[in-house]
């Protein structure tokens, strides 16, 4: 019998998400990145997914991660953070690869300042989940796994 292969998902946290827990807590909450990663790893175990989690403050590094992802991963879960609203390079990197990317945000970007209302990423992402705090990541992870079924 063929053995079921775990789904491999690359999680990318964009700029300033390393500061979660201390940063604008009224918007992003008190959980830090480690807390979020721990909850994602727990869910990944239940869903039989293998996670690699990275955080980067650098646009070019994120572009490299996305471009190389198809060699090792089945899908990408990404919170592009501020690059959501500015990065044509990250958008083009996602458009260039053959594996799906799901975009997540802790806050509801459409309920915030106008410059956050546009996501350059959403048109090339499989879908976007925002506004649910940490739950956005967990829903995104579930969406990744069911996409890959
Ligand atoms: C964010 C929303 C972005 O507008 C912001 O620049 C972030 C975090 C979120 O998760 O809510 O850094 O992506």
Coordinates of C-alpha atoms and ligand atoms in Angstrom, one line a residue:
X1 CA 0.0 0.0 0.0
X2 CA 1.2 3.5 -0.8
X3 CA 2.2 5.4 2.3
X4 CA 0.4 8.8 2.9
X5 CA 2.9 11.6 2.6
X6 CA 2.7 14.5 5.1
X7 CA 1.9 17.8 3.5
X8 CA 4.9 20.2 3.8
X9 CA 4.0 23.8 4.4
X10 CA 6.3 26.7 4.6
X11 CA 5.1 29.5 6.9
X12 CA 6.5 32.9 6.3
X13 CA 6.1 35.7 8.8
X14 CA 7.0 39.1 7.3
X15 CA 8.5 42.2 8.7
X16 CA 8.1 43.3 12.4
X17 CA 6.2 40.1 13.3
X18 CA 9.2 39.2 15.4
X19 CA 8.0 42.1 17.6
X20 CA 4.5 40.6 18.3
X21 CA 3.6 40.6 21.9
X22 CA 5.2 44.0 22.4
X23 CA 4.1 45.7 19.2
X24 CA 0.8 47.7 19.1
X25 CA -0.9 45.2 21.4
X26 CA -4.3 46.8 21.1
X27 CA -4.2 45.7 17.4
X28 CA -2.1 42.6 17.4
X29 CA -2.7 41.2 20.9
X30 CA -0.3 39.9 23.5
X31 CA 0.8 36.6 22.0
X32 CA 4.3 36.7 20.7
X33 CA 5.6 34.9 17.6
X34 CA 6.8 31.9 19.6
X35 CA 3.3 31.5 21.1
X36 CA 1.7 31.6 17.6
X37 CA 4.2 29.2 16.2
X38 CA 3.6 26.8 19.1
X39 CA -0.2 26.8 18.4
X40 CA 0.4 26.3 14.7
X41 CA 2.8 23.3 15.3
X42 CA 0.1 21.7 17.6
X43 CA -2.5 22.1 14.9
X44 CA -0.1 20.9 12.2
X45 CA 0.5 17.7 14.2
X46 CA -3.3 17.0 14.3
X47 CA -3.6 17.7 10.6
X48 CA -0.5 15.6 9.7
X49 CA 1.3 18.5 8.2
X50 CA 5.0 19.2 8.4
X51 CA 5.7 22.9 9.1
X52 CA 8.8 25.0 8.5
X53 CA 8.4 28.4 10.0
X54 CA 10.5 31.4 9.2
X55 CA 10.4 35.1 9.9
X56 CA 12.1 37.8 7.9
X57 CA 12.3 41.6 7.9
X58 CA 13.9 41.5 4.4
X59 CA 11.9 41.7 1.2
X60 CA 14.7 40.0 -0.9
X61 CA 15.0 37.1 1.5
X62 CA 11.2 36.5 1.4
X63 CA 11.4 36.6 -2.5
X64 CA 14.2 33.9 -2.3
X65 CA 12.2 31.8 0.2
X66 CA 9.2 31.8 -2.1
X67 CA 11.1 31.1 -5.3
X68 CA 12.9 28.1 -3.7
X69 CA 9.8 26.8 -1.9
X70 CA 8.5 24.4 -4.7
X71 CA 11.6 22.3 -4.3
X72 CA 10.7 21.4 -0.8
X73 CA 7.1 22.4 0.0
X74 CA 3.6 21.8 -1.1
X75 CA 2.1 25.1 -0.1
X76 CA 3.0 28.5 1.5
X77 CA 1.2 30.2 4.3
X78 CA 2.3 33.8 4.4
X79 CA 1.7 36.9 6.5
X80 CA 3.5 39.4 4.3
X81 CA 2.9 42.1 6.9
X82 CA 3.7 45.6 5.6
X83 CA 5.0 44.2 2.3
X84 CA 1.3 43.2 1.6
X85 CA 0.7 46.8 0.6
X86 CA 4.0 47.6 -1.2
X87 CA 5.8 44.6 -2.6
X88 CA 5.4 43.9 -6.3
X89 CA 8.5 41.6 -5.9
X90 CA 6.7 39.3 -3.4
X91 CA 3.5 39.3 -5.5
X92 CA 5.6 38.3 -8.6
X93 CA 7.4 35.6 -6.7
X94 CA 4.1 34.0 -5.7
X95 CA 2.7 34.4 -9.2
X96 CA 5.8 32.6 -10.5
X97 CA 5.6 29.4 -8.5
X98 CA 3.4 26.4 -9.1
X99 CA 2.5 25.7 -5.4
X100 CA -0.4 27.6 -3.7
X101 CA 0.1 30.5 -1.3
X102 CA -2.5 31.5 1.3
X103 CA -2.3 35.0 2.7
X104 CA -3.1 35.7 6.4
X105 CA -3.3 38.7 8.6
X106 CA -3.9 39.1 12.3
X107 CA -5.9 42.3 11.9
X108 CA -8.7 43.2 9.6
X109 CA -6.7 45.3 7.1
X110 CA -9.9 46.6 5.5
X111 CA -11.0 48.1 8.8
X112 CA -7.8 50.0 9.3
X113 CA -5.9 52.9 7.6
X114 CA -6.7 53.3 3.9
X115 CA -3.2 52.4 2.8
X116 CA -3.8 49.0 4.3
X117 CA -6.9 48.4 2.2
X118 CA -5.0 47.3 -0.8
X119 CA -3.2 43.9 -0.8
X120 CA -0.9 43.4 -3.8
X121 CA -0.7 39.8 -2.7
X122 CA -4.4 38.7 -2.6
X123 CA -4.8 38.5 -6.4
X124 CA -2.1 35.9 -6.7
X125 CA -2.9 34.1 -3.4
X126 CA -5.2 31.2 -3.4
X127 CA -7.2 33.1 -0.7
X128 CA -6.9 35.5 2.1
X129 CA -7.9 35.3 5.8
X130 CA -7.7 38.4 8.0
X131 CA -9.1 39.9 11.2
X132 CA -9.2 36.8 13.4
X133 CA -6.0 37.3 15.3
X134 CA -4.0 34.1 15.8
X135 CA -7.1 32.2 14.5
X136 CA -6.3 33.7 11.0
X137 CA -3.1 31.6 11.0
X138 CA -4.9 28.5 12.2
X139 CA -7.7 28.9 9.7
X140 CA -5.1 29.5 7.0
X141 CA -3.3 26.3 8.0
X142 CA -6.5 24.3 7.8
X143 CA -7.2 25.8 4.4
X144 CA -3.7 24.9 3.2
X145 CA -4.1 21.3 4.3
X146 CA -7.6 20.9 2.7
X147 CA -6.4 22.5 -0.5
X148 CA -3.7 19.8 -0.7
X149 CA -6.0 16.9 -0.1
Ligands
LIG1 C1 -0.5 42.6 9.3 C2 -1.3 43.9 8.7 C3 -0.3 44.8 8.0 O1 -1.0 45.9 7.5 C4 0.8 45.3 8.9 O2 1.7 46.0 8.2 C5 1.4 44.2 9.7 C6 0.6 43.0 10.2 C7 -1.5 41.8 10.2 O3 -1.1 40.6 10.4 O4 -2.5 42.2 10.6 O5 2.6 44.2 10.0 O6 -0.1 41.8 8.2

